[in-house]
């Protein structure tokens, strides 16, 4: 009973803080016409990935996938190496999120990273169907990412 009262008291005490946070974030007022939209546009342009960044990323991803394939070719594949490979692919997958906006020239780079990580997970789980499907998708997305980077 004491726990229920304590939880209720804490929840009641948190309500004003939650309301203040919502009021601070939501601004329903009209935008100030004297402020310029140019700084915002410059910020968006600065964060948009370039063709060089996409090409460098896909090169790193391809090298990481090739390292994983070399691990598979050696019969003495260490579980620690496989785990490090999975971590490297997961880190690249996280990095690829900046390319992930659909309808941008480099969204296939994000898909390639996701498919590479998925293929490796299928390999670790001994799921040949998942590995084959994800690796084929990776190869296709990797090629399309390279083409987009070359054109961009």
Backbone as JSON Lines, residues from 0, in Angstrom:
{"i":0,"aa":"X","n":[0.82,-1.19,0.0],"ca":[0.0,0.0,0.0],"c":[0.87,1.26,0.0]}
{"i":1,"aa":"X","n":[1.96,1.2,0.77],"ca":[2.86,2.34,0.82],"c":[3.49,2.59,-0.55]}
{"i":2,"aa":"X","n":[3.81,1.51,-1.26],"ca":[4.42,1.64,-2.58],"c":[3.46,2.3,-3.56]}
{"i":3,"aa":"X","n":[2.21,1.9,-3.5],"ca":[1.21,2.48,-4.4],"c":[1.05,3.96,-4.13]}
{"i":4,"aa":"X","n":[1.0,4.33,-2.86],"ca":[0.88,5.74,-2.5],"c":[2.11,6.52,-2.94]}
{"i":5,"aa":"X","n":[3.29,5.92,-2.77],"ca":[4.52,6.58,-3.17],"c":[4.57,6.78,-4.69]}
{"i":6,"aa":"X","n":[4.18,5.77,-5.44],"ca":[4.16,5.87,-6.9],"c":[3.16,6.93,-7.34]}
{"i":7,"aa":"X","n":[2.0,6.95,-6.73],"ca":[0.99,7.96,-7.05],"c":[1.47,9.36,-6.73]}
{"i":8,"aa":"X","n":[2.13,9.53,-5.61],"ca":[2.66,10.83,-5.22],"c":[3.74,11.31,-6.2]}
{"i":9,"aa":"X","n":[4.61,10.4,-6.59],"ca":[5.66,10.76,-7.55],"c":[5.06,11.11,-8.91]}
{"i":10,"aa":"X","n":[4.07,10.35,-9.36],"ca":[3.42,10.65,-10.63],"c":[2.72,12.01,-10.57]}
{"i":11,"aa":"X","n":[2.05,12.29,-9.46],"ca":[1.36,13.57,-9.32],"c":[2.37,14.71,-9.31]}
{"i":12,"aa":"X","n":[3.54,14.51,-8.7],"ca":[4.56,15.55,-8.65],"c":[5.2,15.77,-10.02]}
{"i":13,"aa":"X","n":[5.21,14.75,-10.86],"ca":[5.84,14.87,-12.17],"c":[4.93,15.54,-13.2]}
{"i":14,"aa":"X","n":[3.65,15.59,-12.98],"ca":[2.72,16.17,-13.95],"c":[3.03,17.61,-14.32]}
{"i":15,"aa":"X","n":[3.3,18.5,-13.37],"ca":[3.62,19.88,-13.77],"c":[4.89,19.96,-14.62]}
{"i":16,"aa":"X","n":[5.88,19.12,-14.31],"ca":[7.12,19.14,-15.09],"c":[6.86,18.68,-16.51]}
{"i":17,"aa":"X","n":[6.04,17.66,-16.67],"ca":[5.71,17.17,-18.01],"c":[4.94,18.23,-18.78]}
{"i":18,"aa":"X","n":[3.99,18.88,-18.12],"ca":[3.22,19.94,-18.78],"c":[4.09,21.11,-19.19]}
{"i":19,"aa":"X","n":[5.03,21.5,-18.34],"ca":[5.93,22.6,-18.68],"c":[6.8,22.23,-19.87]}
{"i":20,"aa":"X","n":[7.26,20.99,-19.92],"ca":[8.09,20.55,-21.04],"c":[7.28,20.59,-22.34]}
{"i":21,"aa":"X","n":[6.04,20.15,-22.29],"ca":[5.2,20.18,-23.48],"c":[4.95,21.62,-23.94]}
{"i":22,"aa":"X","n":[4.7,22.51,-22.99],"ca":[4.47,23.9,-23.35],"c":[5.72,24.55,-23.92]}
{"i":23,"aa":"X","n":[6.86,24.15,-23.43],"ca":[8.1,24.73,-23.93],"c":[8.38,24.27,-25.34]}
{"i":24,"aa":"X","n":[8.05,23.03,-25.68],"ca":[8.36,22.47,-26.99],"c":[7.35,22.92,-28.04]}
{"i":25,"aa":"X","n":[6.09,22.94,-27.69],"ca":[5.05,23.27,-28.66],"c":[4.88,24.78,-28.73]}
{"i":26,"aa":"X","n":[5.18,25.36,-29.87],"ca":[5.02,26.79,-30.08],"c":[4.04,26.97,-31.22]}
{"i":27,"aa":"X","n":[2.83,27.38,-30.88],"ca":[1.78,27.51,-31.88],"c":[1.7,28.91,-32.47]}
{"i":28,"aa":"X","n":[2.61,29.77,-32.08],"ca":[2.59,31.14,-32.57],"c":[3.02,31.22,-34.03]}
{"i":29,"aa":"X","n":[2.71,32.34,-34.63],"ca":[3.11,32.59,-36.02],"c":[4.62,32.81,-36.08]}
{"i":30,"aa":"X","n":[5.26,32.36,-37.14],"ca":[6.7,32.61,-37.24],"c":[6.97,34.09,-37.41]}
{"i":31,"aa":"X","n":[8.06,34.52,-36.86],"ca":[8.46,35.91,-36.93],"c":[8.89,36.23,-38.37]}
{"i":32,"aa":"X","n":[8.2,37.15,-39.05],"ca":[8.55,37.42,-40.44],"c":[9.91,38.11,-40.6]}
{"i":33,"aa":"X","n":[10.45,38.64,-39.52],"ca":[11.74,39.32,-39.65],"c":[12.91,38.34,-39.65]}
{"i":34,"aa":"X","n":[12.66,37.11,-39.18],"ca":[13.75,36.13,-39.18],"c":[13.87,35.52,-40.56]}
{"i":35,"aa":"X","n":[15.07,35.23,-40.93],"ca":[15.35,34.69,-42.25],"c":[15.41,33.16,-42.2]}
{"i":36,"aa":"X","n":[14.98,32.53,-43.27],"ca":[15.06,31.08,-43.37],"c":[16.41,30.63,-43.9]}
{"i":37,"aa":"X","n":[17.26,31.55,-44.32],"ca":[18.55,31.19,-44.91],"c":[19.45,30.41,-43.95]}
{"i":38,"aa":"X","n":[19.58,30.76,-42.65],"ca":[20.43,29.95,-41.78],"c":[19.95,28.51,-41.66]}
{"i":39,"aa":"X","n":[18.65,28.31,-41.63],"ca":[18.11,26.96,-41.54],"c":[18.44,26.18,-42.81]}
{"i":40,"aa":"X","n":[18.29,26.8,-43.96],"ca":[18.6,26.13,-45.21],"c":[20.08,25.8,-45.3]}
{"i":41,"aa":"X","n":[20.93,26.69,-44.81],"ca":[22.36,26.42,-44.81],"c":[22.69,25.25,-43.9]}
{"i":42,"aa":"X","n":[22.02,25.15,-42.75],"ca":[22.24,24.04,-41.84],"c":[21.83,22.73,-42.49]}
{"i":43,"aa":"X","n":[20.68,22.72,-43.16],"ca":[20.23,21.51,-43.83],"c":[21.18,21.11,-44.95]}
{"i":44,"aa":"X","n":[21.67,22.07,-45.68],"ca":[22.6,21.77,-46.77],"c":[23.92,21.25,-46.22]}
{"i":45,"aa":"X","n":[24.33,21.75,-45.07],"ca":[25.59,21.31,-44.49],"c":[25.5,19.88,-43.96]}
{"i":46,"aa":"X","n":[24.31,19.46,-43.53],"ca":[24.16,18.11,-42.98],"c":[23.82,17.09,-44.05]}
{"i":47,"aa":"X","n":[23.45,17.52,-45.23],"ca":[23.12,16.57,-46.3],"c":[24.4,15.86,-46.75]}
{"i":48,"aa":"X","n":[24.33,14.54,-46.87],"ca":[25.53,13.81,-47.29],"c":[25.91,14.11,-48.73]}
{"i":49,"aa":"X","n":[27.2,14.13,-48.97],"ca":[27.71,14.4,-50.31],"c":[28.06,13.09,-51.0]}
{"i":50,"aa":"X","n":[28.33,13.18,-52.28],"ca":[28.7,11.99,-53.05],"c":[30.01,11.4,-52.54]}
{"i":51,"aa":"X","n":[30.95,12.26,-52.17],"ca":[32.22,11.79,-51.64],"c":[32.06,11.04,-50.33]}
{"i":52,"aa":"X","n":[31.16,11.54,-49.46],"ca":[30.9,10.85,-48.21],"c":[30.24,9.5,-48.44]}
{"i":53,"aa":"X","n":[29.32,9.46,-49.39],"ca":[28.63,8.21,-49.72],"c":[29.62,7.2,-50.27]}
{"i":54,"aa":"X","n":[30.51,7.64,-51.15],"ca":[31.49,6.74,-51.74],"c":[32.47,6.22,-50.67]}
{"i":55,"aa":"X","n":[32.92,7.11,-49.78],"ca":[33.82,6.69,-48.7],"c":[33.12,5.69,-47.78]}
{"i":56,"aa":"X","n":[31.84,5.93,-47.49],"ca":[31.09,5.03,-46.63],"c":[30.94,3.65,-47.27]}
{"i":57,"aa":"X","n":[30.56,3.63,-48.54],"ca":[30.34,2.34,-49.19],"c":[31.64,1.57,-49.34]}
{"i":58,"aa":"X","n":[32.76,2.28,-49.48],"ca":[34.07,1.62,-49.51],"c":[34.36,0.95,-48.17]}
{"i":59,"aa":"X","n":[34.09,1.67,-47.06],"ca":[34.31,1.09,-45.73],"c":[33.4,-0.1,-45.49]}
{"i":60,"aa":"X","n":[32.16,0.02,-45.94],"ca":[31.21,-1.08,-45.77],"c":[31.65,-2.3,-46.57]}
{"i":61,"aa":"X","n":[32.07,-2.09,-47.81],"ca":[32.53,-3.2,-48.64],"c":[33.76,-3.87,-48.03]}
{"i":62,"aa":"X","n":[34.68,-3.07,-47.5],"ca":[35.87,-3.64,-46.87],"c":[35.5,-4.46,-45.64]}
{"i":63,"aa":"X","n":[34.53,-3.98,-44.88],"ca":[34.1,-4.72,-43.69],"c":[33.42,-6.03,-44.08]}
{"i":64,"aa":"X","n":[32.6,-6.0,-45.11],"ca":[31.94,-7.22,-45.58],"c":[32.99,-8.2,-46.1]}
{"i":65,"aa":"X","n":[33.97,-7.69,-46.81],"ca":[35.04,-8.55,-47.34],"c":[35.84,-9.18,-46.21]}
{"i":66,"aa":"X","n":[36.07,-8.44,-45.13],"ca":[36.74,-8.99,-43.95],"c":[35.93,-10.14,-43.37]}
{"i":67,"aa":"X","n":[34.63,-9.97,-43.31],"ca":[33.76,-11.03,-42.82],"c":[33.79,-12.26,-43.71]}
{"i":68,"aa":"X","n":[33.84,-12.04,-45.01],"ca":[33.9,-13.18,-45.93],"c":[35.23,-13.92,-45.78]}
{"i":69,"aa":"X","n":[36.31,-13.19,-45.52],"ca":[37.61,-13.83,-45.27],"c":[37.56,-14.68,-44.01]}
{"i":70,"aa":"X","n":[36.84,-14.21,-43.0],"ca":[36.68,-14.99,-41.78],"c":[35.98,-16.31,-42.07]}
{"i":71,"aa":"X","n":[35.03,-16.27,-42.99],"ca":[34.29,-17.48,-43.32],"c":[35.14,-18.48,-44.08]}
{"i":72,"aa":"X","n":[36.08,-17.98,-44.86],"ca":[36.92,-18.86,-45.66],"c":[37.94,-19.61,-44.81]}
{"i":73,"aa":"X","n":[38.27,-19.06,-43.65],"ca":[39.22,-19.75,-42.77],"c":[38.44,-20.69,-41.86]}
{"i":74,"aa":"X","n":[38.9,-21.91,-41.74],"ca":[38.14,-22.88,-40.94],"c":[38.2,-22.6,-39.44]}
{"i":75,"aa":"X","n":[39.15,-21.8,-39.0],"ca":[39.32,-21.54,-37.58],"c":[38.75,-20.17,-37.21]}
{"i":76,"aa":"X","n":[37.53,-19.92,-37.59],"ca":[36.9,-18.62,-37.29],"c":[36.63,-18.53,-35.79]}
{"i":77,"aa":"X","n":[37.19,-17.54,-35.18],"ca":[37.06,-17.3,-33.75],"c":[35.72,-16.64,-33.45]}
{"i":78,"aa":"X","n":[34.99,-17.1,-32.43],"ca":[33.72,-16.44,-32.08],"c":[33.9,-14.97,-31.73]}
{"i":79,"aa":"X","n":[35.04,-14.61,-31.16],"ca":[35.29,-13.2,-30.84],"c":[35.41,-12.37,-32.11]}
{"i":80,"aa":"X","n":[36.04,-12.93,-33.14],"ca":[36.15,-12.23,-34.41],"c":[34.78,-12.05,-35.04]}
{"i":81,"aa":"X","n":[33.95,-13.07,-34.94],"ca":[32.59,-12.96,-35.49],"c":[31.79,-11.89,-34.75]}
{"i":82,"aa":"X","n":[31.97,-11.84,-33.44],"ca":[31.27,-10.82,-32.65],"c":[31.77,-9.42,-33.02]}
{"i":83,"aa":"X","n":[33.09,-9.27,-33.17],"ca":[33.63,-7.97,-33.58],"c":[33.15,-7.57,-34.97]}
{"i":84,"aa":"X","n":[33.01,-8.56,-35.85],"ca":[32.49,-8.28,-37.18],"c":[31.04,-7.8,-37.1]}
{"i":85,"aa":"X","n":[30.25,-8.45,-36.26],"ca":[28.86,-8.02,-36.08],"c":[28.8,-6.62,-35.5]}
{"i":86,"aa":"X","n":[29.7,-6.29,-34.57],"ca":[29.74,-4.95,-33.99],"c":[30.15,-3.92,-35.03]}
{"i":87,"aa":"X","n":[31.11,-4.27,-35.87],"ca":[31.54,-3.33,-36.91],"c":[30.41,-3.06,-37.9]}
{"i":88,"aa":"X","n":[29.68,-4.11,-38.26],"ca":[28.56,-3.92,-39.18],"c":[27.44,-3.12,-38.53]}
{"i":89,"aa":"X","n":[27.21,-3.34,-37.24],"ca":[26.18,-2.58,-36.53],"c":[26.58,-1.1,-36.45]}
{"i":90,"aa":"X","n":[27.87,-0.82,-36.23],"ca":[28.32,0.57,-36.19],"c":[28.14,1.23,-37.56]}
{"i":91,"aa":"X","n":[28.45,0.51,-38.61],"ca":[28.25,1.06,-39.96],"c":[26.77,1.25,-40.25]}
{"i":92,"aa":"X","n":[25.95,0.35,-39.75],"ca":[24.5,0.49,-39.93],"c":[23.99,1.75,-39.23]}
{"i":93,"aa":"X","n":[24.52,2.03,-38.03],"ca":[24.15,3.26,-37.33],"c":[24.62,4.49,-38.1]}
{"i":94,"aa":"X","n":[25.84,4.43,-38.63],"ca":[26.38,5.55,-39.39],"c":[25.58,5.78,-40.67]}
{"i":95,"aa":"X","n":[25.05,4.72,-41.24],"ca":[24.33,4.82,-42.51],"c":[22.98,5.5,-42.38]}
{"i":96,"aa":"X","n":[22.52,5.71,-41.17],"ca":[21.22,6.34,-40.99],"c":[21.17,7.74,-41.57]}
{"i":97,"aa":"X","n":[22.31,8.4,-41.68],"ca":[22.29,9.74,-42.27],"c":[21.99,9.68,-43.76]}
{"i":98,"aa":"X","n":[22.18,8.52,-44.38],"ca":[21.83,8.34,-45.8],"c":[20.42,7.8,-45.96]}
{"i":99,"aa":"X","n":[19.75,7.53,-44.86],"ca":[18.51,6.77,-44.89],"c":[17.26,7.49,-45.31]}
{"i":100,"aa":"X","n":[17.32,8.77,-45.54],"ca":[16.12,9.5,-45.92],"c":[15.68,9.02,-47.3]}
{"i":101,"aa":"X","n":[14.47,8.52,-47.35],"ca":[13.96,8.0,-48.62],"c":[13.83,9.14,-49.63]}
{"i":102,"aa":"X","n":[13.96,8.82,-50.87],"ca":[13.89,9.76,-51.98],"c":[15.1,10.71,-52.02]}
{"i":103,"aa":"X","n":[16.2,10.28,-51.44],"ca":[17.46,11.0,-51.59],"c":[18.36,10.14,-52.47]}
{"i":104,"aa":"X","n":[19.35,10.72,-53.08],"ca":[20.17,9.93,-54.0],"c":[20.93,8.78,-53.34]}
{"i":105,"aa":"X","n":[21.2,8.9,-52.05],"ca":[22.07,7.92,-51.4],"c":[21.33,7.0,-50.42]}
{"i":106,"aa":"X","n":[20.02,6.88,-50.51],"ca":[19.31,6.04,-49.56],"c":[19.66,4.56,-49.7]}
{"i":107,"aa":"X","n":[20.18,4.17,-50.85],"ca":[20.58,2.78,-51.05],"c":[21.8,2.44,-50.19]}
{"i":108,"aa":"X","n":[22.58,3.44,-49.79],"ca":[23.73,3.2,-48.91],"c":[23.23,2.7,-47.55]}
{"i":109,"aa":"X","n":[22.16,3.28,-47.08],"ca":[21.56,2.84,-45.81],"c":[21.04,1.42,-45.96]}
{"i":110,"aa":"X","n":[20.36,1.14,-47.06],"ca":[19.83,-0.19,-47.28],"c":[20.95,-1.22,-47.38]}
{"i":111,"aa":"X","n":[22.06,-0.86,-48.0],"ca":[23.19,-1.78,-48.11],"c":[23.73,-2.13,-46.73]}
{"i":112,"aa":"X","n":[23.84,-1.15,-45.85],"ca":[24.35,-1.39,-44.5],"c":[23.39,-2.28,-43.71]}
{"i":113,"aa":"X","n":[22.11,-2.05,-43.84],"ca":[21.12,-2.86,-43.15],"c":[21.18,-4.3,-43.65]}
{"i":114,"aa":"X","n":[21.25,-4.47,-44.96],"ca":[21.29,-5.82,-45.54],"c":[22.58,-6.55,-45.17]}
{"i":115,"aa":"X","n":[23.7,-5.84,-45.11],"ca":[24.97,-6.48,-44.73],"c":[24.91,-6.98,-43.29]}
{"i":116,"aa":"X","n":[24.38,-6.16,-42.4],"ca":[24.26,-6.58,-41.0],"c":[23.28,-7.74,-40.87]}
{"i":117,"aa":"X","n":[22.2,-7.7,-41.63],"ca":[21.21,-8.77,-41.59],"c":[21.8,-10.08,-42.13]}
{"i":118,"aa":"X","n":[22.59,-9.98,-43.18],"ca":[23.23,-11.17,-43.74],"c":[24.17,-11.8,-42.72]}
{"i":119,"aa":"X","n":[24.93,-10.98,-42.03],"ca":[25.86,-11.5,-41.04],"c":[25.11,-12.15,-39.89]}
{"i":120,"aa":"X","n":[24.01,-11.56,-39.47],"ca":[23.21,-12.16,-38.4],"c":[22.62,-13.5,-38.85]}
{"i":121,"aa":"X","n":[22.19,-13.57,-40.11],"ca":[21.7,-14.84,-40.63],"c":[22.79,-15.89,-40.67]}
{"i":122,"aa":"X","n":[23.99,-15.46,-40.97],"ca":[25.12,-16.37,-41.0],"c":[25.44,-16.9,-39.6]}
{"i":123,"aa":"X","n":[25.44,-16.02,-38.63],"ca":[25.71,-16.43,-37.25],"c":[24.63,-17.39,-36.76]}
{"i":124,"aa":"X","n":[23.4,-17.15,-37.16],"ca":[22.28,-17.98,-36.72],"c":[22.13,-19.26,-37.56]}
{"i":125,"aa":"X","n":[23.05,-19.48,-38.5],"ca":[22.99,-20.64,-39.39],"c":[21.69,-20.69,-40.19]}
{"i":126,"aa":"X","n":[21.23,-19.52,-40.6],"ca":[20.02,-19.41,-41.41],"c":[20.47,-19.07,-42.84]}
{"i":127,"aa":"X","n":[20.67,-20.11,-43.64],"ca":[21.22,-19.93,-44.99],"c":[20.27,-19.13,-45.88]}
{"i":128,"aa":"X","n":[18.98,-19.33,-45.73],"ca":[18.01,-18.61,-46.55],"c":[18.08,-17.11,-46.27]}
{"i":129,"aa":"X","n":[18.15,-16.75,-44.99],"ca":[18.24,-15.33,-44.61],"c":[19.55,-14.72,-45.11]}
{"i":130,"aa":"X","n":[20.64,-15.48,-44.96],"ca":[21.93,-14.99,-45.42],"c":[21.91,-14.74,-46.93]}
{"i":131,"aa":"X","n":[21.43,-15.71,-47.69],"ca":[21.41,-15.57,-49.15],"c":[20.56,-14.38,-49.59]}
{"i":132,"aa":"X","n":[19.39,-14.28,-49.01],"ca":[18.48,-13.19,-49.37],"c":[19.08,-11.83,-49.02]}
{"i":133,"aa":"X","n":[19.6,-11.71,-47.8],"ca":[20.16,-10.43,-47.36],"c":[21.43,-10.09,-48.12]}
{"i":134,"aa":"X","n":[22.25,-11.09,-48.43],"ca":[23.49,-10.8,-49.15],"c":[23.2,-10.37,-50.58]}
{"i":135,"aa":"X","n":[22.21,-11.0,-51.21],"ca":[21.83,-10.57,-52.56],"c":[21.3,-9.13,-52.54]}
{"i":136,"aa":"X","n":[20.49,-8.82,-51.54],"ca":[19.98,-7.45,-51.4],"c":[21.11,-6.47,-51.14]}
{"i":137,"aa":"X","n":[22.09,-6.88,-50.33],"ca":[23.25,-6.04,-50.05],"c":[24.0,-5.74,-51.34]}
{"i":138,"aa":"X","n":[24.26,-6.78,-52.12],"ca":[25.04,-6.59,-53.35],"c":[24.34,-5.63,-54.31]}
{"i":139,"aa":"X","n":[23.03,-5.76,-54.42],"ca":[22.27,-4.87,-55.3],"c":[22.28,-3.43,-54.78]}
{"i":140,"aa":"X","n":[22.04,-3.26,-53.48],"ca":[22.01,-1.91,-52.9],"c":[23.4,-1.27,-52.93]}
{"i":141,"aa":"X","n":[24.43,-2.08,-52.74],"ca":[25.8,-1.56,-52.77],"c":[26.13,-1.03,-54.17]}
{"i":142,"aa":"X","n":[25.73,-1.75,-55.18],"ca":[25.96,-1.32,-56.56],"c":[25.2,-0.02,-56.85]}
{"i":143,"aa":"X","n":[23.96,0.04,-56.43],"ca":[23.15,1.25,-56.65],"c":[23.7,2.44,-55.89]}
{"i":144,"aa":"X","n":[24.24,2.2,-54.68],"ca":[24.85,3.29,-53.91],"c":[26.09,3.81,-54.62]}
{"i":145,"aa":"X","n":[26.91,2.91,-55.12],"ca":[28.1,3.34,-55.87],"c":[27.72,4.15,-57.1]}
{"i":146,"aa":"X","n":[26.71,3.69,-57.83],"ca":[26.27,4.41,-59.02],"c":[25.77,5.8,-58.66]}
{"i":147,"aa":"X","n":[25.01,5.91,-57.58],"ca":[24.5,7.23,-57.14],"c":[25.65,8.14,-56.73]}
{"i":148,"aa":"X","n":[26.65,7.57,-56.05],"ca":[27.8,8.38,-55.63],"c":[28.63,8.81,-56.83]}
{"i":149,"aa":"X","n":[28.75,7.96,-57.82],"ca":[29.51,8.32,-59.03],"c":[28.8,9.41,-59.82]}
{"i":150,"aa":"X","n":[27.47,9.37,-59.85],"ca":[26.7,10.36,-60.59],"c":[26.62,11.68,-59.83]}
{"i":151,"aa":"X","n":[26.65,11.59,-58.49],"ca":[26.48,12.78,-57.65],"c":[27.7,13.57,-57.59]}
